[in-house]
XYZ file of C-alpha atoms in Angstrom:
529
model
C 232.702 80.225 -21.522
C 229.527 80.947 -22.895
C 227.065 80.292 -19.790
C 229.474 82.818 -17.877
C 228.660 85.328 -20.300
C 225.105 84.394 -19.595
C 224.891 84.113 -16.081
C 226.708 88.169 -16.319
C 224.475 88.852 -18.109
C 220.944 87.434 -16.305
C 222.365 88.302 -13.164
C 223.606 92.232 -14.261
C 220.286 91.993 -15.324
C 218.094 91.210 -11.690
C 220.486 93.581 -9.830
C 219.772 96.575 -12.178
C 215.880 96.227 -11.506
C 216.662 95.417 -7.648
C 218.549 98.633 -7.844
C 215.874 100.878 -10.144
C 212.873 99.794 -7.567
C 215.035 101.180 -4.797
C 215.878 103.956 -6.260
C 211.946 104.047 -6.654
C 211.184 103.354 -2.959
C 213.409 106.387 -2.273
C 211.429 108.134 -4.121
C 208.502 107.508 -3.132
C 209.601 108.055 0.703
C 208.965 111.689 2.159
C 207.984 111.258 5.858
C 208.491 108.114 8.426
C 205.374 106.703 7.442
C 206.352 105.791 3.866
C 209.859 104.971 5.643
C 208.225 102.044 8.225
C 204.937 101.313 6.633
C 204.597 102.191 3.058
C 202.121 105.213 3.260
C 199.772 103.108 4.292
C 199.149 102.474 0.116
C 200.785 99.553 -1.135
C 199.125 97.504 -3.784
C 197.795 93.894 -2.867
C 199.660 91.810 -5.486
C 202.607 94.065 -4.196
C 201.332 93.249 -0.621
C 200.467 90.007 -0.691
C 204.282 89.205 -1.900
C 205.742 90.651 -0.274
C 204.661 89.014 2.253
C 205.353 86.060 1.144
C 208.650 86.490 0.246
C 209.421 87.820 3.441
C 208.174 84.663 5.000
C 209.547 82.296 2.747
C 213.944 82.094 2.431
C 216.308 80.303 1.590
C 215.660 78.801 5.164
C 212.382 77.736 4.127
C 214.204 76.553 -0.167
C 217.423 75.174 1.169
C 217.230 74.427 4.642
C 213.852 72.935 4.824
C 214.381 71.834 1.818
C 217.109 69.390 3.092
C 215.473 68.813 5.957
C 213.218 67.627 4.115
C 215.561 65.209 2.701
C 216.568 63.821 5.978
C 212.391 64.105 7.603
C 210.547 63.477 3.932
C 206.876 64.105 3.309
C 205.861 64.453 6.675
C 207.275 68.154 6.681
C 203.936 69.217 4.346
C 202.312 69.268 7.209
C 204.404 72.227 7.944
C 202.801 73.597 4.335
C 198.874 72.915 5.288
C 200.096 75.636 8.344
C 201.658 77.999 6.327
C 198.852 77.967 4.046
C 195.883 77.676 6.462
C 197.486 79.713 9.445
C 199.723 81.573 7.972
C 198.293 83.143 4.754
C 194.338 82.554 5.073
C 194.255 82.781 9.771
C 196.804 85.753 9.156
C 195.359 87.923 6.301
C 191.547 87.536 7.098
C 191.236 87.239 11.277
C 194.612 88.575 12.263
C 195.694 91.004 9.199
C 192.193 93.120 9.125
C 191.725 94.057 12.388
C 196.134 95.100 12.384
C 194.986 97.091 8.992
C 192.374 99.013 11.094
C 194.005 99.155 14.563
C 197.464 100.254 13.484
C 194.973 102.739 11.446
C 193.178 104.476 14.308
C 196.130 104.620 16.483
C 198.749 105.472 14.099
C 201.140 102.930 15.125
C 204.103 102.025 12.594
C 205.626 98.790 13.431
C 204.145 95.665 15.277
C 205.926 96.792 19.135
C 204.008 100.136 18.550
C 200.289 98.873 17.499
C 200.856 96.754 20.994
C 202.488 99.538 22.782
C 199.964 102.136 21.983
C 196.304 99.305 22.141
C 198.042 98.873 25.604
C 199.371 102.035 26.605
C 202.476 100.660 27.491
C 206.302 102.328 27.044
C 207.943 98.916 28.490
C 205.727 96.655 26.037
C 207.312 98.901 22.695
C 211.037 98.734 24.175
C 211.268 95.185 25.552
C 209.371 94.303 21.810
C 211.891 95.988 19.907
C 215.034 94.803 22.191
C 213.867 90.920 21.939
C 213.757 91.428 17.732
C 216.517 93.074 17.996
C 218.239 90.722 19.555
C 216.758 87.272 18.978
C 216.488 88.107 15.144
C 220.349 88.129 13.938
C 220.566 84.346 14.060
C 217.376 83.802 11.863
C 218.543 86.548 9.514
C 222.352 85.108 9.846
C 220.126 81.624 8.504
C 219.153 83.286 5.576
C 222.676 84.391 5.305
C 223.911 80.950 5.048
C 221.444 79.191 2.743
C 222.097 81.739 0.183
C 225.809 82.221 0.302
C 225.986 78.076 0.300
C 224.063 77.404 -2.800
C 226.529 80.239 -4.149
C 228.892 78.842 -3.485
C 228.494 75.402 -4.644
C 227.215 77.071 -7.614
C 230.099 79.805 -8.644
C 232.895 78.067 -6.296
C 233.119 80.977 -4.330
C 234.709 81.192 -1.270
C 231.412 80.854 1.380
C 232.589 83.932 3.272
C 232.979 85.895 0.262
C 229.574 85.002 -0.569
C 229.052 86.184 2.248
C 230.629 90.111 2.172
C 229.237 90.746 -0.969
C 225.897 89.413 -0.357
C 225.148 91.401 2.451
C 226.480 94.252 1.478
C 224.575 94.398 -1.462
C 221.312 93.943 0.808
C 222.187 96.518 3.329
C 222.107 98.847 0.430
C 219.389 99.596 -1.052
C 217.026 98.575 2.594
C 219.201 101.428 4.089
C 218.025 103.868 1.559
C 214.266 102.862 0.165
C 213.152 101.616 3.534
C 209.752 99.852 3.625
C 208.597 101.013 -0.173
C 211.576 100.252 -1.426
C 211.854 96.672 -0.222
C 208.724 95.678 -0.852
C 208.757 96.966 -4.066
C 212.135 94.405 -4.651
C 209.634 91.602 -2.601
C 206.791 91.377 -5.420
C 209.721 91.678 -8.260
C 211.972 88.447 -6.317
C 208.755 86.881 -6.112
C 207.799 86.651 -9.428
C 211.487 85.073 -10.221
C 210.808 82.525 -7.377
C 207.230 81.403 -8.805
C 209.176 80.291 -11.505
C 212.583 79.259 -10.740
C 209.810 76.460 -8.091
C 207.338 75.519 -10.970
C 210.339 74.786 -12.923
C 212.269 72.766 -10.453
C 209.215 70.728 -9.552
C 208.125 69.953 -13.053
C 211.669 68.934 -13.964
C 212.173 66.880 -10.452
C 208.970 64.668 -11.691
C 210.635 64.309 -15.673
C 213.782 63.085 -14.227
C 212.105 60.399 -11.632
C 209.678 59.008 -14.073
C 206.514 61.026 -13.046
C 205.043 61.486 -9.768
C 203.594 57.430 -9.410
C 207.010 56.342 -10.567
C 208.700 58.768 -7.890
C 207.084 58.653 -4.624
C 206.494 54.515 -5.089
C 210.264 54.853 -5.181
C 210.896 57.058 -2.535
C 208.557 54.701 0.064
C 211.634 51.931 -1.514
C 213.189 53.245 0.624
C 212.382 53.107 3.670
C 215.164 50.014 4.158
C 218.104 52.870 3.464
C 216.870 54.651 6.555
C 220.389 54.911 8.782
C 219.826 52.930 11.814
C 220.902 55.961 14.407
C 217.514 57.490 12.677
C 215.641 54.733 12.670
C 215.936 54.409 16.647
C 214.759 58.128 16.903
C 211.434 56.549 14.738
C 212.339 57.471 11.306
C 210.451 55.158 9.861
C 211.136 56.339 5.789
C 210.061 58.525 3.989
C 206.643 58.491 2.874
C 205.865 57.560 6.851
C 205.271 59.685 9.881
C 207.705 59.219 12.530
C 206.992 56.675 14.954
C 204.084 58.907 16.826
C 205.874 59.938 20.142
C 209.598 59.050 19.115
C 212.355 61.869 19.664
C 211.982 61.574 15.159
C 208.171 62.835 15.692
C 209.083 65.610 18.253
C 211.615 67.179 16.480
C 209.452 66.877 13.575
C 205.747 67.929 14.690
C 206.289 70.577 17.940
C 209.825 71.981 16.160
C 209.006 72.410 12.524
C 205.641 72.000 12.240
C 204.097 74.088 15.421
C 207.448 76.493 16.047
C 206.820 78.016 12.439
C 203.018 77.303 11.487
C 202.035 78.674 14.050
C 204.814 81.162 14.757
C 204.354 83.352 11.577
C 200.899 84.570 13.474
C 203.553 86.442 15.035
C 206.459 87.224 12.796
C 206.964 90.541 13.652
C 208.281 92.187 9.530
C 204.903 89.879 8.451
C 202.593 91.992 11.094
C 203.831 95.376 9.768
C 202.797 94.270 5.993
C 198.637 94.267 6.954
C 199.112 98.456 8.005
C 200.876 98.986 4.764
C 197.163 98.441 2.512
C 194.572 100.545 2.899
C 191.818 98.920 3.635
C 189.907 95.217 4.523
C 189.316 95.160 0.637
C 192.896 94.160 0.182
C 193.625 91.210 2.311
C 190.411 89.254 1.058
C 192.429 90.361 -2.792
C 195.724 88.691 -1.125
C 195.024 86.095 -0.257
C 194.241 83.995 -3.244
C 197.947 85.216 -4.507
C 199.926 84.322 -0.787
C 198.274 81.146 -0.827
C 199.457 79.876 -4.510
C 203.106 81.738 -3.523
C 203.450 79.487 -0.971
C 201.981 76.553 -1.842
C 204.310 76.251 -4.250
C 207.203 78.013 -2.763
C 206.798 74.825 0.226
C 205.017 72.123 -1.532
C 208.163 71.977 -3.900
C 210.982 72.668 -1.638
C 209.476 70.429 0.015
C 208.703 67.541 -2.372
C 211.491 67.597 -3.948
C 213.556 67.960 -0.500
C 212.444 64.439 0.181
C 212.219 62.441 -3.892
C 215.927 63.916 -3.894
C 216.983 60.634 -2.538
C 215.692 58.321 -5.040
C 218.147 60.685 -7.609
C 220.787 60.451 -5.178
C 220.425 56.478 -4.551
C 219.707 55.179 -8.490
C 223.007 57.717 -9.760
C 225.327 57.382 -6.800
C 223.878 54.427 -4.503
C 223.685 57.300 -1.152
C 220.675 58.684 0.564
C 221.258 62.679 0.272
C 222.578 63.310 3.722
C 224.759 61.132 2.745
C 225.318 62.941 -1.119
C 225.344 65.948 0.937
C 228.656 64.847 3.218
C 226.035 64.615 6.760
C 225.215 68.447 5.765
C 220.939 69.066 5.617
C 221.707 72.566 4.088
C 223.690 71.365 1.412
C 221.024 68.544 0.230
C 219.620 71.403 -2.485
C 221.888 73.132 -3.239
C 224.311 69.806 -4.426
C 220.414 68.398 -5.994
C 220.469 71.159 -7.754
C 223.939 71.667 -9.481
C 224.396 67.714 -9.750
C 220.638 66.917 -11.756
C 219.464 69.844 -13.404
C 221.572 71.765 -16.292
C 223.443 74.593 -16.191
C 220.914 77.557 -17.512
C 218.645 76.317 -14.931
C 221.578 76.828 -12.197
C 221.564 79.744 -13.341
C 218.187 80.431 -13.675
C 217.277 78.627 -9.323
C 220.614 81.296 -8.168
C 218.409 83.646 -9.173
C 215.513 82.384 -7.769
C 217.010 81.431 -4.673
C 218.750 84.874 -4.566
C 215.514 86.724 -4.384
C 214.184 84.490 -1.786
C 217.250 85.610 0.595
C 217.040 88.819 -0.276
C 213.688 89.387 -0.130
C 213.504 87.892 3.372
C 216.777 89.700 4.567
C 215.589 92.730 3.503
C 212.629 92.964 5.854
C 214.539 90.821 8.564
C 217.516 93.728 8.506
C 214.866 97.054 8.172
C 212.120 95.519 10.881
C 215.519 94.459 13.371
C 216.376 98.755 12.589
C 212.796 99.496 12.728
C 212.595 98.306 16.520
C 215.791 99.909 17.724
C 214.526 103.025 16.208
C 211.504 103.809 16.735
C 210.820 101.173 19.428
C 213.453 101.617 21.879
C 215.036 104.831 20.790
C 211.984 106.905 20.260
C 210.270 104.795 23.214
C 213.379 105.499 25.465
C 214.329 109.234 24.505
C 210.241 110.317 24.307
C 210.162 111.666 21.280
C 208.870 111.507 17.476
C 210.714 112.125 14.679
C 213.974 113.868 14.592
C 216.737 111.587 14.436
C 214.769 108.149 14.540
C 215.122 107.258 10.552
C 219.046 108.657 11.299
C 218.909 104.929 13.995
C 216.840 103.465 12.242
C 219.626 103.296 9.086
C 222.013 102.331 11.473
C 220.614 99.960 13.222
C 219.581 97.898 9.882
C 223.904 98.510 9.163
C 224.488 97.204 12.612
C 221.911 93.912 12.301
C 223.832 93.832 9.155
C 227.074 93.051 10.905
C 225.865 90.998 13.398
C 224.321 88.467 10.629
C 227.628 88.379 8.550
C 229.301 87.529 11.405
C 226.448 84.931 13.275
C 227.133 83.597 8.984
C 230.499 82.155 10.201
C 230.097 80.739 13.373
C 226.651 79.038 13.064
C 227.678 75.342 12.580
C 225.827 73.461 9.395
C 222.375 72.237 9.246
C 221.411 75.034 11.267
C 219.214 76.901 8.401
C 216.137 74.717 9.494
C 216.450 74.865 13.477
C 217.564 78.349 13.823
C 214.542 79.664 11.163
C 212.288 77.502 13.947
C 213.974 79.299 17.693
C 212.899 82.726 16.261
C 209.745 81.965 14.961
C 209.106 80.095 18.125
C 210.176 82.790 19.973
C 208.134 85.193 19.011
C 205.122 82.848 19.160
C 205.431 82.413 22.374
C 206.510 86.082 23.719
C 204.357 88.399 21.214
C 200.924 85.817 19.510
C 199.180 85.896 23.703
C 199.681 89.539 23.577
C 198.461 90.231 20.573
C 195.559 88.105 20.083
C 194.161 89.597 22.815
C 194.833 93.068 21.533
C 192.347 92.410 18.815
C 189.797 90.500 20.237
C 190.050 90.512 24.331
C 188.908 94.690 24.758
C 189.410 93.612 28.715
C 193.005 92.338 28.078
C 195.743 95.120 30.358
C 198.523 96.391 30.047
C 199.883 94.628 33.292
C 198.164 91.273 32.168
C 199.794 92.077 28.671
C 202.934 92.374 29.659
C 203.353 89.791 31.610
C 202.729 87.191 29.155
C 205.212 88.718 27.343
C 207.926 88.589 29.835
C 206.734 84.672 30.708
C 206.602 83.915 27.146
C 210.196 85.047 26.071
C 211.941 84.497 30.049
C 210.102 80.528 29.307
C 211.611 79.923 25.820
C 215.213 80.943 26.498
C 215.258 78.976 29.969
C 213.715 75.898 28.074
C 216.729 76.487 25.286
C 219.395 76.726 27.570
C 218.742 74.316 30.059
C 215.799 71.853 28.598
C 216.277 71.526 24.619
C 218.989 70.216 24.043
C 219.404 70.956 20.722
C 220.680 74.188 21.941
C 221.181 73.444 25.702
C 224.356 70.572 24.786
C 226.084 73.528 22.416
C 225.190 76.241 24.456
C 227.410 74.540 27.661
C 225.394 76.182 30.727
C 223.125 73.124 31.672
C 226.257 71.237 31.843
C 228.385 74.018 33.737
C 225.748 75.056 35.806
C 223.886 71.691 36.673
C 226.660 69.065 35.531
C 224.389 67.849 33.064
C 223.761 68.328 29.797
C 219.564 69.244 30.437
C 217.999 69.877 33.440
C 215.226 67.139 32.173
C 216.749 63.691 30.911
C 213.045 61.756 30.882
C 211.418 61.827 27.434
C 210.517 63.512 26.149
C 211.304 66.618 27.289
C 214.697 67.237 25.613
C 212.598 67.000 22.346
C 209.596 69.375 22.894
C 210.127 72.043 21.458
C 209.872 75.662 23.804
C 206.497 76.756 22.369
C 204.975 73.784 23.258
C 205.885 75.422 27.386
C 205.813 78.630 26.615
C 203.200 79.505 24.579
C 200.622 77.849 27.024
C 202.364 80.076 30.144
C 201.955 83.558 28.336
C 198.579 82.993 27.068
C 197.135 81.787 30.848
C 199.546 84.547 32.421
C 198.019 86.807 29.813
C 194.531 85.290 30.734
C 195.117 85.697 34.454
C 196.813 88.642 35.423
C 194.422 90.740 33.652
C 191.574 89.951 34.886
C 193.097 89.848 37.733
C 193.484 94.042 37.703
C 191.460 97.043 36.445
C 190.112 96.652 33.061
C 190.681 99.931 30.855
C 189.321 102.456 30.227
C 186.783 102.686 27.876
C 186.964 105.787 26.127
C 190.911 104.079 25.050
C 189.094 100.982 23.804
C 186.443 102.745 21.635
C 189.377 104.239 19.895
C 191.574 101.351 19.681
C 188.289 99.629 18.516
C 186.335 101.691 16.384
C 185.748 101.194 12.997
C 186.418 96.791 14.644
C 183.425 94.600 13.642
């Protein structure tokens, strides 16, 4: 009874704090620039923590943490890429140019930045549609991660948890715009950092210390299930057999898909346009790097080490303790291994993680449909744009909730990787060339955008067995589960094929077409060294 009282007080204080920050964002939102890019005056701490909290969600903590329970410590390569590519390269190399070019062109969304750089309405509304149509699955798996933990912790029906959680997030995103989102993100990121630090310390304490815990995990290699061993699983402290199905899934889908895809995530790129100078981005690097290390590193280590805990307690590995659903490994581990007071604190950590990411996803989807599609198609700026944006956010929430009811178990990590990979293939070649290659042309950018999108979708539907088999379209048309049956192609992620092809298309078509006018380029690159 006392625990429930404490929990209610904790949740109430948390919701009041989030509500206040959303209200603060609303009070400071006076125009479209405030609503979409935070007025371009966001503090570097708020920007870095908002970026990190948007990047790291329940999909990282619950989904990828659970996936680490399957794959083991090899997933830490993703942590390395998250920090090196997702923070250092993103902030220092891409971020500074993005901020300056966005200011030069008065761009307020990622698609608008690309469209104005290449003077193309098609790029803006096509990119907006890719975001609005492709992001719901990513948003849905984040919702699922939070709802699963609430279901496990509070014994609340999963469907009810999904619905209530979505309504709370929708309320402050619709009202507060990007300022409300970023203020709440920074607050939630601070909670996440503290919660994950506690989790790491308590896990090693449970398992007898760092050395003993890792040695015990190494000793479990003989317990790898036969079906996973046949796919190349060599144990939880070893990389899978090179070239095996398990290796391709880990490296191409989980590590490269998310580790590279982060550079072209619309809801992350827009953060670079919220600060007033490149100096703020330099100051944000250390904050963001430490935050990402604590979030992903702890989640992956704890997910892998949960195998030791469950074996010592029940004589089974983590996936067996979670009844075959990797999305349940972290919730089950927390609820069985940790004291009740920590379970409640960690629930707030996950709520913060999910709310911070979802708020940014819904905001990105809303601006995609309001700013990038509606304004571009009708040919006018302002007016009903913010209203359409808010309606778009509500539609995005409804779609994500509906998908949450139908998506299968163990979907969180793969669902996240699909969207990251799609964004990388569709946007990264065009985005990179926009910032660093003045010779890139409108036709080249469009060629890369369309090539990356089409090849990614084709590969998902006809080649990559993880998606092609459940969809059944290849089976219906071709009479077999996948187009290419010879290994390793059925387990090669779309990003491995689509991203290089999109880069080639962008470069080749640019070289074959008329260079852009120097006057426009001078405006785009003004002040960029």
